[in-house]
Amino acid sequence: MTLRQLLRKVFLIDFLEGFAITGPYTFKKVYTEQYPKVPAKVPPRFHGAPRLNVDPETGKTLCIACDLCAQACPIGLIEVQRERNAETKRWELKGYTYNAARCMFCNLCAEACPTNALELSQTFEYAVYDMKELYWDKAALEKGPTVVRFTK
Amino acid sequence: MGPQHPATHGVLRLKLVLDGEKVLDCEAVIGYLHRGIEKVVESQDYQQIPPHMDRIDYTAAVSNVLGYVEAVEKLMGVTVPPRAQYLRTLMTELNRLASHLIWLGTHALDIGAMTVFLYAFREREEILKVFEACFGARLTTHAFRIGGLAEDIPPGVLDKVREFTDYFPKRVAEYEQLLTGNRIWMNRTIGVGCISAEDAISFGLTGPSLRGSGVRWDMRRAKPYAAYADMDFEIPIGKNGDTFDRYLVRMEEMRQSNRIIRQALDRLPDGPVRAKVPKVIKPPAGEIYHAIEAPKGVLGYYIVSDGSSKPHRLRVRPPSYFNLAAIKKMIVGSLVADVVAVIGTLDIVLGEIDR
Amino acid sequence: MVELFMQYLLWPLVKIIVVVLFLVLMVMAMTYAERKVVAHIQVRLGPMRVGWHGILQPVADTVKLLFKEDIIPIKADLPVFILAPILVAIPAFLVFAVIPFGPAPFYIADINVGILFVLAISSFGILAILLGGWAANSKYPFMGGLRSCAQMISYELPMGLAVVSVLLVAQNLSLVSIVEWQQKSGWWLFALQPVAFVIYFICGVAETNRCPFDLPEAESELVGGFHTEYSGLRFAFFFMAEYINMVAISALTVVLFLGGWLRPFPNVAWLSFLDYVPPVVWFLLKTFFFLYLYLWIRGTFPRYRFDQLMAVGWKWFLPITLANCIVTAGVLLFFYYR
């Protein structure tokens, strides 16, 4: 043990060094966010609640019922009910359900979507009391989830 | 001890035989977090597997996905564009920092230094913000796709990362000032959980746990993947293989990771971030083993393909599982308080052990 | 008759009530301060919800603890289990009987063996903790109780020896007289006995089972230690005792080493404007400083291991304090009594 180490030990220098770190921090700006009071901001790429987009002008759904999202989903929580139109030979969307309770927000469905109809939005505050409420149909997906904000 | 115990980092159960405070025998009981991921992915398409890989070691999701994605690419013979390679390196190193910061925080918390935990999580938060901006999620990021990245990272993020790399070494110095020289920390870690190099190798320890014993083995250097071949970094090793050495190794690794991030930022090439891969990925029939250096050690993927769009078998070699195997060797004969320190120093994640 | 009644019954009673109220308030303030100070050290805010900046948090906590279900483990040793929290709280309060908050009327009693009384009473708390750990009949509390007991006994000794060297200098056992000696001599005792001062405070931290000596309740190892199985009001008693002990140790440190209620440099004339601050305030200020130090320490250091703790106590503190005693006595003998 060198003299320096000995002196460090005797005069409790290591402890004082620790104090020197923690002491000034007491008066520095806090880092934490006051989340429920101050709503959290998420970046534009955030994967949150799923949403089915509609054409902003006509209000019609952008979904072409191609079923790619349902195939892309690792969990298989998307269900596209569709029917082939006998005249135009095109798929027509009959119903769309998305089980948001099981979603792991991997964004594979949105990446598979050829028309940008399905999108994982930035909304993340959609906790509900009953899991069944997270079983969203087409109307619910177009409207987006009801966001419950914190109130005192 | 466990499975519900504040210091077991999840749901590890240790059967301890005690004589007073002394540990006479120890048996680890695992399996509380078994989700059958290896079986689940046999029924999934290759592109659908990365989100599951996120959930193996949830503190280092980016590394996990990197290992899997590279294994599949190797099997298919896809060359990934250089920009994607560099971004992968960058993100994986950021993830290594995040994982090491969790380790530092929880390890210090177990030994009683509460404040370091909060400081470490503050820095980790910055990293998670970067992930959030790039991949849309904080923890289970689903960062990479087969062939590259899903999309290029948004503008402005690189500046943030650069800013982070500027102040991060100072923060590491702060942790070191709080812990390294502190006599209590030294008392608690020096000579605790010793494991010799031979034992470490025979137990299959990898990562910082192995390097703490003085074995210079790092997959990034031994079999470079992503862009690590171009990077200039050092592999820190310890001498005695005790908890203190492993601590020092990880601290130094954080600095080196910071260096790698810095280099990746400086040399980041332009270009596409995703190679052309077919929509339905059908690797040729065959098998492949690809290992990377995850924050906790060597993470290997063994994939058997039968030529269809789903893997016939996928086996993960999780570093934590092998690291945990050495726990008996490390703690028999020490005190109860050391058990906590050793669990902390092994840096185990139960999601990875049980899968 | 009335005078006697006033002197021996009414006045002490009033004082006792005031002190007890003060202590209960201090406990609440300390729980709040602990969370806030540690939070700010850790760059976060701590409790913010109840009242302005969470100032009513202790009240909410108290109410919660009062109304919580009182769980008694089936295997618990019932009489002992019930007795332990009471036993732990009583000595904690008793210590304050002799602590002088200020000159003449500001203490409950000035007994001529004050410091011995304090040492005796504070050791009594160990028994309660041991009982509490034993009575729950569970592994973690049991180990916590044992650790606590061993720790407190081994730190009692250097603490006592540190006090002895103070007594050698002040030549008195009464706490009031010790402060008065410091006034007369113009020296605060920590300047004359720096080693004893540091060791006394460290031992005090160990005595109160606080970080970095909080092994008996180490959350990460023993899940709370001796009070793991306690809940509700009984837990509150343990909690309260711990905080009161902290206040007691801080107050004692102030009395023994920092001149009690005296202002800084009590005999320097030009500083006499400091006299406008009442002595009690000086006393409290100094006490608060040490309480803050407690929290600061908690926010900074890791925790000792059991065997290391004992080693520090027996191998370092005890010989050092013993040597300190001998040196003090020698110096006094050769230079003072000649």
XYZ file of C-alpha atoms in Angstrom, chain B residues 1 5-7 21 110-115 118-119 178 182 184 187-188 192 335-338 340, chain C residues 38 41-44 140 143 147 212 219-221 223 298-308:
48
model
C -34.236 -17.590 -2.191
C -36.970 -11.808 -4.391
C -35.811 -8.293 -5.080
C -32.296 -9.318 -6.063
C -24.583 -16.758 6.892
C -28.040 -4.993 -5.053
C -24.903 -3.961 -3.272
C -26.743 -0.997 -1.823
C -25.696 2.023 -3.879
C -29.096 3.229 -4.888
C -28.102 6.414 -6.629
C -30.914 6.169 -11.145
C -27.933 7.782 -12.840
C -18.847 6.835 -6.969
C -15.027 3.471 -2.740
C -17.130 -0.370 0.606
C -14.703 -4.714 -0.040
C -17.886 -6.028 -1.476
C -16.031 -12.254 -4.412
C -21.741 -15.327 2.462
C -25.385 -14.640 1.749
C -24.656 -11.059 0.846
C -22.228 -12.276 -1.805
C -26.604 -11.073 -4.445
C -32.606 11.204 -1.968
C -29.689 13.484 -5.335
C -30.929 11.037 -7.924
C -32.107 13.795 -10.273
C -35.758 13.045 -9.771
C -35.330 -13.325 6.555
C -31.294 -13.340 9.947
C -27.335 -9.320 12.154
C -24.223 1.964 4.556
C -33.726 -5.035 0.824
C -31.679 -6.801 -1.785
C -30.649 -9.641 0.484
C -36.146 -8.283 1.853
C -27.697 6.945 1.985
C -27.733 8.470 -1.458
C -24.050 7.850 -2.013
C -22.701 4.624 -0.633
C -23.075 0.921 -1.212
C -23.709 -1.428 1.656
C -21.141 -3.258 3.736
C -21.145 -7.001 3.999
C -21.822 -8.528 7.361
C -18.359 -9.862 8.110
C -16.722 -6.699 6.808
